Short mmCIF file of C-alpha atoms in Angstrom, two decimals:
data_model
loop_
_atom_site.label_atom_id
_atom_site.label_comp_id
_atom_site.label_asym_id
_atom_site.label_seq_id
_atom_site.Cartn_x
_atom_site.Cartn_y
_atom_site.Cartn_z
CA UNK A 1021 -0.30 0.05 -0.20
CA UNK A 1022 1.78 3.52 -1.08
CA UNK A 1023 1.58 5.87 1.56
CA UNK A 1024 1.74 10.08 1.26
CA UNK A 1025 5.02 9.90 0.59
CA UNK A 1026 6.85 9.86 -2.69
CA UNK A 1027 9.71 7.87 -1.61
CA UNK A 1028 10.82 6.72 1.70
CA UNK A 1029 14.45 7.27 0.92
CA UNK A 1030 14.21 10.44 -0.22
CA UNK A 1031 16.00 13.41 1.74
CA UNK A 1032 13.23 15.79 2.72
CA UNK A 1033 13.08 19.21 0.80
CA UNK A 1034 10.38 21.75 1.19
CA UNK A 1035 8.66 23.16 -2.08
CA UNK A 1036 8.46 27.14 -1.74
CA UNK A 1037 5.16 26.92 -3.51
CA UNK A 1038 3.21 24.21 -1.79
CA UNK A 1039 4.68 24.40 1.66
CA UNK A 1040 4.51 20.23 1.06
CA UNK A 1041 7.54 17.94 1.97
CA UNK A 1042 8.89 15.33 -0.06
CA UNK A 1043 9.63 12.05 2.06
CA UNK A 1044 7.32 13.32 5.31
CA UNK A 1045 5.67 10.76 6.50
CA UNK A 1046 1.94 10.59 6.71
CA UNK A 1047 1.47 11.65 10.15
CA UNK A 1048 3.50 15.09 9.25
CA UNK A 1049 1.07 15.51 6.59
CA UNK A 1050 -1.64 14.73 8.28
CA UNK A 1051 -0.69 17.46 11.15
CA UNK A 1052 0.08 20.11 8.44
CA UNK A 1053 -3.16 19.52 7.03
CA UNK A 1054 -5.10 19.77 10.14
CA UNK A 1055 -3.53 22.84 10.80
CA UNK A 1056 -4.30 24.58 7.22
CA UNK A 1057 -8.09 23.43 8.09
CA UNK A 1058 -8.16 24.44 11.66
CA UNK A 1059 -7.44 27.91 10.28
CA UNK A 1060 -9.81 27.36 7.69
CA UNK A 1061 -7.04 28.35 5.39
CA UNK A 1062 -8.72 26.95 2.16
CA UNK A 1063 -5.63 27.83 -0.47
CA UNK A 1064 -2.82 26.67 1.93
CA UNK A 1065 -5.42 22.91 2.11
CA UNK A 1066 -5.60 22.62 -1.25
CA UNK A 1067 -1.92 23.49 -2.08
CA UNK A 1068 -0.46 21.28 0.18
CA UNK A 1069 -3.07 18.40 -1.11
CA UNK A 1070 -2.21 19.10 -4.89
CA UNK A 1071 1.29 19.59 -4.09
CA UNK A 1072 1.55 16.11 -2.60
CA UNK A 1073 -0.20 14.62 -5.83
CA UNK A 1074 2.38 16.71 -7.95
CA UNK A 1075 5.10 14.74 -5.80
CA UNK A 1076 3.52 11.24 -6.73
CA UNK A 1077 1.36 10.76 -4.05
CA UNK A 1078 -1.72 8.35 -4.90
CA UNK A 1079 -4.85 9.94 -4.65
CA UNK A 1080 -6.86 7.61 -3.53
CA UNK A 1081 -4.33 7.26 -0.43
CA UNK A 1082 -4.61 11.29 -0.07
CA UNK A 1083 -8.41 11.17 0.76
CA UNK A 1084 -8.17 7.90 3.54
CA UNK A 1085 -4.79 8.71 4.74
CA UNK A 1086 -4.87 12.40 4.73
CA UNK A 1087 -8.11 13.83 4.65
CA UNK A 1088 -10.10 10.94 6.46
CA UNK A 1089 -7.84 11.10 9.68
CA UNK A 1090 -7.26 14.70 9.95
CA UNK A 1091 -10.97 14.82 9.90
CA UNK A 1092 -11.71 12.36 12.76
CA UNK A 1093 -9.21 14.47 14.22
CA UNK A 1094 -11.55 17.50 14.12
CA UNK A 1095 -14.35 15.47 15.42
CA UNK A 1096 -12.26 14.81 18.47
CA UNK A 1097 -11.30 18.31 19.10
CA UNK A 1098 -14.82 19.53 18.73
CA UNK A 1099 -15.87 16.74 21.89
CA UNK A 1100 -13.02 17.65 23.54
CA UNK A 1101 -14.37 21.38 23.27
CA UNK A 1102 -11.23 22.27 21.93
CA UNK A 1103 -12.58 23.42 18.95
CA UNK A 1104 -15.93 25.68 18.89
CA UNK A 1105 -18.63 24.38 16.44
CA UNK A 1106 -17.70 27.06 13.72
CA UNK A 1107 -13.95 26.13 13.47
CA UNK A 1108 -15.55 22.23 13.10
CA UNK A 1109 -18.25 23.29 10.39
CA UNK A 1110 -14.73 25.84 8.92
CA UNK A 1111 -12.22 23.07 8.57
CA UNK A 1112 -15.18 20.55 7.16
CA UNK A 1113 -15.98 22.88 4.40
CA UNK A 1114 -12.18 23.27 3.52
CA UNK A 1115 -11.58 19.61 3.67
CA UNK A 1116 -14.53 19.26 0.98
CA UNK A 1117 -12.93 22.05 -0.93
CA UNK A 1118 -9.56 19.78 -0.89
CA UNK A 1119 -11.77 16.79 -1.88
CA UNK A 1120 -13.00 18.72 -4.71
CA UNK A 1121 -9.58 19.68 -6.06
CA UNK A 1122 -8.11 16.19 -5.90
CA UNK A 1123 -11.06 14.89 -7.87
CA UNK A 1124 -10.63 17.60 -10.34
CA UNK A 1125 -6.89 16.98 -10.98
CA UNK A 1126 -7.37 13.06 -11.34
CA UNK A 1127 -10.03 12.17 -13.56
CA UNK A 1128 -9.69 8.59 -14.51
CA UNK A 1129 -12.01 7.43 -17.42
CA UNK A 1130 -15.01 5.15 -16.55
CA UNK A 1131 -13.79 1.72 -16.84
CA UNK A 1132 -16.56 -0.12 -14.74
CA UNK A 1133 -20.63 0.32 -14.10
CA UNK A 1134 -22.65 2.69 -12.94
CA UNK A 1135 -22.89 3.54 -9.25
CA UNK A 1136 -25.44 5.73 -7.07
CA UNK A 1137 -23.77 7.22 -3.77
CA UNK A 1138 -25.77 9.21 -1.29
CA UNK A 1139 -26.39 9.99 2.03
CA UNK A 1140 -29.24 8.54 3.93
CA UNK A 1141 -32.77 10.68 4.20
CA UNK A 1142 -32.02 13.27 7.35
CA UNK A 1143 -28.07 12.71 6.96
CA UNK A 1144 -25.90 15.68 6.56
CA UNK A 1145 -22.51 14.43 7.67
CA UNK A 1146 -21.93 14.29 4.32
CA UNK A 1147 -18.24 14.05 3.78
CA UNK A 1148 -17.37 10.33 4.61
CA UNK A 1149 -19.87 9.37 1.84
CA UNK A 1150 -17.99 11.98 -0.54
CA UNK A 1151 -15.00 10.07 0.04
CA UNK A 1152 -16.43 6.92 -0.65
CA UNK A 1153 -17.68 8.49 -4.06
CA UNK A 1154 -14.17 10.04 -4.82
CA UNK A 1155 -12.39 6.41 -4.38
CA UNK A 1156 -14.88 4.85 -6.62
CA UNK A 1157 -14.54 7.28 -9.26
CA UNK A 1158 -10.93 6.41 -8.91
CA UNK A 1159 -11.03 2.97 -9.34
CA UNK A 1160 -13.01 3.25 -12.41
CA UNK A 1161 -16.70 3.62 -12.06
CA UNK A 1162 -19.29 5.79 -13.41
CA UNK A 1163 -20.55 7.74 -10.11
CA UNK A 1164 -23.60 9.72 -9.50
CA UNK A 1165 -22.86 11.29 -5.79
CA UNK A 1166 -26.07 12.71 -4.63
CA UNK A 1167 -25.14 14.38 -1.24
CA UNK A 1168 -26.45 14.60 1.81
CA UNK A 1169 -29.83 14.03 3.23
CA UNK A 1170 -31.33 12.21 0.18
CA UNK A 1171 -35.43 11.62 0.97
CA UNK A 1172 -35.92 8.01 -0.30
CA UNK A 1173 -38.74 8.43 -2.94
CA UNK A 1174 -36.23 10.71 -4.89
CA UNK A 1175 -33.75 8.48 -4.23
CA UNK A 1176 -35.60 5.79 -5.96
CA UNK A 1177 -36.70 7.88 -9.07
CA UNK A 1178 -33.05 8.09 -9.67
CA UNK A 1179 -32.36 4.76 -9.64
CA UNK A 1180 -35.22 4.57 -12.20
CA UNK A 1181 -33.85 7.25 -14.25
CA UNK A 1182 -30.60 6.10 -14.37
CA UNK A 1183 -30.48 2.12 -13.83
CA UNK A 1184 -27.18 2.24 -11.54
CA UNK A 1185 -25.46 -1.76 -10.97
CA UNK A 1186 -25.41 -0.61 -7.08
CA UNK A 1187 -26.34 2.08 -4.37
CA UNK A 1188 -23.79 2.68 -1.81
CA UNK A 1189 -25.52 4.50 1.13
CA UNK A 1190 -23.74 6.14 3.92
CA UNK A 1191 -25.30 6.98 7.42
CA UNK A 1192 -23.30 8.62 9.90
CA UNK A 1193 -25.64 8.80 13.07
CA UNK A 1194 -27.26 5.58 14.19
CA UNK A 1195 -30.34 7.91 14.73
CA UNK A 1196 -30.83 7.63 11.07
CA UNK A 1197 -31.36 4.03 11.08
CA UNK A 1198 -35.26 3.71 10.72
CA UNK A 1199 -34.79 6.02 7.32
CA UNK A 1200 -31.84 4.00 6.33
CA UNK A 1201 -33.94 1.00 6.89
CA UNK A 1202 -36.79 2.35 4.63
CA UNK A 1203 -34.58 3.42 1.93
CA UNK A 1204 -32.65 -0.19 1.88
CA UNK A 1205 -35.75 -1.62 1.10
CA UNK A 1206 -37.22 0.94 -1.55
CA UNK A 1207 -33.82 0.13 -3.43
CA UNK A 1208 -34.27 -3.72 -3.03
CA UNK A 1209 -37.53 -3.41 -4.31
CA UNK A 1210 -36.51 -1.99 -7.43
CA UNK A 1211 -33.91 -4.61 -8.06
CA UNK A 1212 -30.74 -2.34 -6.97
CA UNK A 1213 -28.53 -3.63 -3.84
CA UNK A 1214 -27.38 -1.56 -1.39
CA UNK A 1215 -23.99 -1.48 0.17
CA UNK A 1216 -23.94 0.20 3.26
CA UNK A 1217 -21.07 2.00 5.56
CA UNK A 1218 -20.83 4.84 8.09
CA UNK A 1219 -20.59 4.96 11.89
CA UNK A 1220 -24.46 4.96 12.37
CA UNK A 1221 -24.53 0.98 11.11
CA UNK A 1222 -22.35 -0.09 13.82
CA UNK A 1223 -18.49 -0.31 13.53
CA UNK A 1224 -18.77 -4.00 13.06
CA UNK A 1225 -21.88 -3.67 10.63
CA UNK A 1226 -24.41 -5.01 12.78
CA UNK A 1227 -27.21 -2.82 12.12
CA UNK A 1228 -26.47 -2.73 8.19
CA UNK A 1229 -26.83 -6.55 8.09
CA UNK A 1230 -29.84 -6.66 10.47
CA UNK A 1231 -31.61 -4.18 8.44
CA UNK A 1232 -30.92 -6.38 5.27
CA UNK A 1233 -28.16 -4.17 3.39
CA UNK A 1234 -26.75 -6.51 0.87
CA UNK A 1235 -23.20 -5.77 1.64
CA UNK A 1236 -21.36 -3.32 4.42
CA UNK A 1237 -17.80 -1.99 4.66
CA UNK A 1238 -15.79 -0.37 7.08
CA UNK A 1239 -13.98 2.24 5.10
CA UNK A 1240 -13.87 3.56 1.47
CA UNK A 1241 -11.42 1.15 0.02
CA UNK A 1242 -13.11 -2.11 1.11
CA UNK A 1243 -16.38 -0.77 -0.37
CA UNK A 1244 -14.56 -0.57 -3.52
CA UNK A 1245 -13.13 -3.77 -2.95
CA UNK A 1246 -15.93 -5.61 -2.72
CA UNK A 1247 -18.10 -3.79 -4.87
CA UNK A 1248 -15.01 -4.86 -7.47
CA UNK A 1249 -16.00 -8.18 -6.40
CA UNK A 1250 -19.50 -8.07 -6.83
CA UNK A 1251 -19.59 -8.96 -3.42
CA UNK A 1252 -23.25 -8.22 -2.45
CA UNK A 1253 -24.71 -11.30 -1.00
CA UNK A 1254 -26.87 -9.95 1.84
CA UNK A 1255 -28.77 -12.09 4.65
CA UNK A 1256 -32.09 -13.33 3.29
CA UNK A 1257 -34.72 -11.02 2.94
CA UNK A 1258 -37.91 -11.11 4.65
CA UNK A 1259 -41.07 -9.21 4.76
CA UNK A 1260 -42.01 -9.96 8.47
CA UNK A 1261 -41.80 -7.40 10.74
CA UNK A 1262 -39.19 -7.97 13.66
CA UNK A 1263 -40.49 -9.43 16.87
CA UNK A 1264 -39.37 -6.62 18.61
CA UNK A 1265 -40.98 -3.78 16.78
CA UNK A 1266 -44.26 -5.74 17.20
CA UNK A 1267 -44.75 -4.22 20.74
CA UNK A 1268 -44.65 -0.55 18.87
CA UNK A 1269 -42.70 1.28 21.28
CA UNK A 1270 -40.54 2.71 18.75
CA UNK A 1271 -43.42 4.03 17.04
CA UNK A 1272 -45.21 5.51 19.91
CA UNK A 1273 -42.37 6.55 21.45
CA UNK A 1274 -41.46 9.06 18.07
CA UNK A 1275 -44.84 9.82 17.84
CA UNK A 1276 -44.79 11.53 21.65
CA UNK A 1277 -41.34 12.78 21.28
CA UNK A 1278 -42.36 16.60 21.41
CA UNK A 1279 -44.87 15.58 24.68
CA UNK A 1280 -42.07 14.12 26.24
CA UNK A 1281 -39.84 16.68 25.50
CA UNK A 1282 -41.71 19.26 26.93
CA UNK A 1283 -42.66 17.24 29.93
CA UNK A 1284 -39.01 16.39 30.46
CA UNK A 1285 -37.74 20.10 30.78
CA UNK A 1286 -40.63 21.12 33.33
CA UNK A 1287 -39.69 17.99 35.11
CA UNK A 1288 -35.95 18.46 35.13
CA UNK A 1289 -36.16 22.34 35.82
CA UNK A 1290 -37.69 21.36 39.25
CA UNK A 1291 -35.45 18.09 39.82
CA UNK A 1292 -32.30 20.00 38.94
CA UNK A 1293 -31.92 23.47 40.59
CA UNK A 1294 -28.67 24.69 38.71
CA UNK A 1295 -31.22 24.91 35.66
CA UNK A 1296 -33.02 28.14 37.55
CA UNK A 1297 -30.03 30.02 36.53
CA UNK A 1298 -29.86 29.09 32.65
CA UNK A 1299 -29.82 31.44 30.04
CA UNK A 1300 -31.97 31.15 26.96
CA UNK A 1301 -28.84 29.52 25.24
CA UNK A 1302 -28.38 26.91 27.80
CA UNK A 1303 -32.12 25.87 28.16
CA UNK A 1304 -31.81 25.44 24.63
CA UNK A 1305 -28.63 23.39 24.61
CA UNK A 1306 -30.46 21.40 27.27
CA UNK A 1307 -33.47 20.79 25.05
CA UNK A 1308 -31.39 20.07 22.49
CA UNK A 1309 -29.59 17.30 24.43
CA UNK A 1310 -32.56 15.47 25.67
CA UNK A 1311 -33.78 15.49 21.93
CA UNK A 1312 -30.46 13.35 21.31
CA UNK A 1313 -31.23 11.28 24.21
CA UNK A 1314 -34.81 10.13 22.82
CA UNK A 1315 -33.61 10.00 19.61
CA UNK A 1316 -30.42 7.50 20.53
CA UNK A 1317 -33.45 5.44 22.57
CA UNK A 1318 -35.74 5.39 19.77
CA UNK A 1319 -32.70 4.13 17.43
CA UNK A 1320 -32.02 1.34 20.54
CA UNK A 1321 -35.38 0.42 20.36
CA UNK A 1322 -35.92 0.03 16.44
CA UNK A 1323 -32.85 -2.41 16.64
CA UNK A 1324 -33.09 -3.66 19.78
CA UNK A 1325 -29.73 -3.21 21.08
CA UNK A 1326 -29.14 -1.65 24.45
CA UNK A 1327 -25.40 -1.13 23.76
CA UNK A 1328 -26.03 1.68 21.13
CA UNK A 1329 -27.87 3.57 23.96
CA UNK A 1330 -25.35 3.08 26.59
CA UNK A 1331 -22.69 3.98 23.90
CA UNK A 1332 -24.12 7.23 23.25
CA UNK A 1333 -24.59 8.30 27.07
CA UNK A 1334 -20.95 7.16 27.49
CA UNK A 1335 -20.08 9.65 24.59
CA UNK A 1336 -22.44 12.22 25.59
CA UNK A 1337 -20.88 12.15 29.27
CA UNK A 1338 -17.73 12.53 28.18
CA UNK A 1339 -18.92 15.44 25.74
CA UNK A 1340 -20.85 17.29 28.68
CA UNK A 1341 -17.76 16.93 31.07
CA UNK A 1342 -15.74 18.67 28.65
CA UNK A 1343 -17.85 21.43 28.71
CA UNK A 1344 -18.44 21.53 32.48
CA UNK A 1345 -21.51 20.38 32.58
CA UNK A 1346 -22.09 18.44 35.99
CA UNK A 1347 -22.67 14.12 35.20
CA UNK A 1348 -25.87 14.38 37.37
CA UNK A 1349 -27.48 16.49 34.81
CA UNK A 1350 -27.28 13.53 32.46
CA UNK A 1351 -28.46 11.43 35.00
CA UNK A 1352 -31.45 13.53 36.14
CA UNK A 1353 -32.61 13.65 32.39
CA UNK A 1354 -32.37 9.58 32.18
CA UNK A 1355 -34.73 9.18 34.89
CA UNK A 1356 -37.21 11.66 34.14
CA UNK A 1357 -37.38 9.52 30.80
CA UNK A 1358 -37.82 6.52 32.86
CA UNK A 1359 -40.51 7.88 34.97
CA UNK A 1360 -42.42 9.27 32.15
CA UNK A 1361 -42.27 5.73 29.90
CA UNK A 1362 -44.02 4.10 32.50
CA UNK A 1363 -45.48 1.53 29.63
CA UNK A 1364 -42.72 1.19 27.66
CA UNK A 1365 -40.76 -1.93 29.34
CA UNK A 1366 -37.86 -2.13 26.89
CA UNK A 1367 -37.08 1.44 27.03
CA UNK A 1368 -37.21 1.49 30.91
CA UNK A 1369 -35.01 -1.18 30.85
CA UNK A 1370 -32.31 0.63 28.37
CA UNK A 1371 -32.80 3.87 30.39
CA UNK A 1372 -31.70 2.06 33.36
CA UNK A 1373 -28.55 0.54 31.72
CA UNK A 1374 -27.93 4.25 30.53
CA UNK A 1375 -28.30 5.50 34.30
CA UNK A 1376 -25.98 2.84 35.33
CA UNK A 1377 -23.49 3.66 32.35
CA UNK A 1378 -23.27 7.62 33.10
CA UNK A 1379 -20.34 8.45 35.26
CA UNK A 1380 -22.70 8.95 38.38
CA UNK A 1381 -24.07 6.59 41.38
CA UNK A 1382 -26.31 4.20 40.09
CA UNK A 1383 -29.92 3.70 40.51
CA UNK A 1384 -32.08 0.88 42.18
CA UNK A 1385 -34.76 1.19 40.14
CA UNK A 1386 -36.27 -1.80 38.47
CA UNK A 1387 -37.77 -2.18 35.30
#
């Protein structure tokens, strides 16, 4: 596998035009690139990637060994409260421009079939899926990249109009899994197999296979390899409603989301005294956090997977701690939902597990 460097044995020399370093290792290139996008310096970031291309770096490895790890680092810096949302958004926008610059510079003629690449409905984290689209183009596919949050019916219309060999569907957040499921089923109903990818489908792709995807891949290059092999043989499909959805807890929870959120804010205000001093911005942020809890709870109910919910609790606790929000606030919010959802045994069980996963004393409540 090639790296970002042109020749491991070549002496380091700096190009005055691009600021790149021939012979520098991937880590150094990623750090320099991260510095550029952290300043929202579009020209410096593009000069860096194009300079590396001119020095002989492989375009696919630039996408996967430079842009992708830098973007993961951007997410980590935001979660640790070292970068603001504005800085994170600026960095991502610059990366999108850098990817476009690479794609414009390296344009192989299509030698394979046609693929449609899109983010599932409601999914706005488009850069990982864009990276996949560009890798597939580099591998010789004709790719229709439809971008972020593609409504299912519009995607199906596109499939009828273009007749692709397969769909590559990206999903970064597990809260989009119900919509992803609907899209998967609709694509397959018109005879187009689906390759699933993205963190939303689980680190091991368990949710992709559970929802009936024809294939799943952890990375863009693995996805490209599997598509080249025609490795799209998913689990047997069934029209039966999964047993865990027959209780309709997921359906009722999503229908009552607004009501539950309003009641939770009222109860939390009484149960958590520090909220009395919150300003409007803090109250909006609290409501958003509670909404995310409900959305991940709904997703966990949909796939019947408690670790999906408790994993989100672990992540949320770390994010809130980095922002100086006491862990007690998270635990109180979970208990509020537990008390409100009296007729939801699966949800209450997940909430108890979430309370126990939170960095605070556990609860003696029973499901």
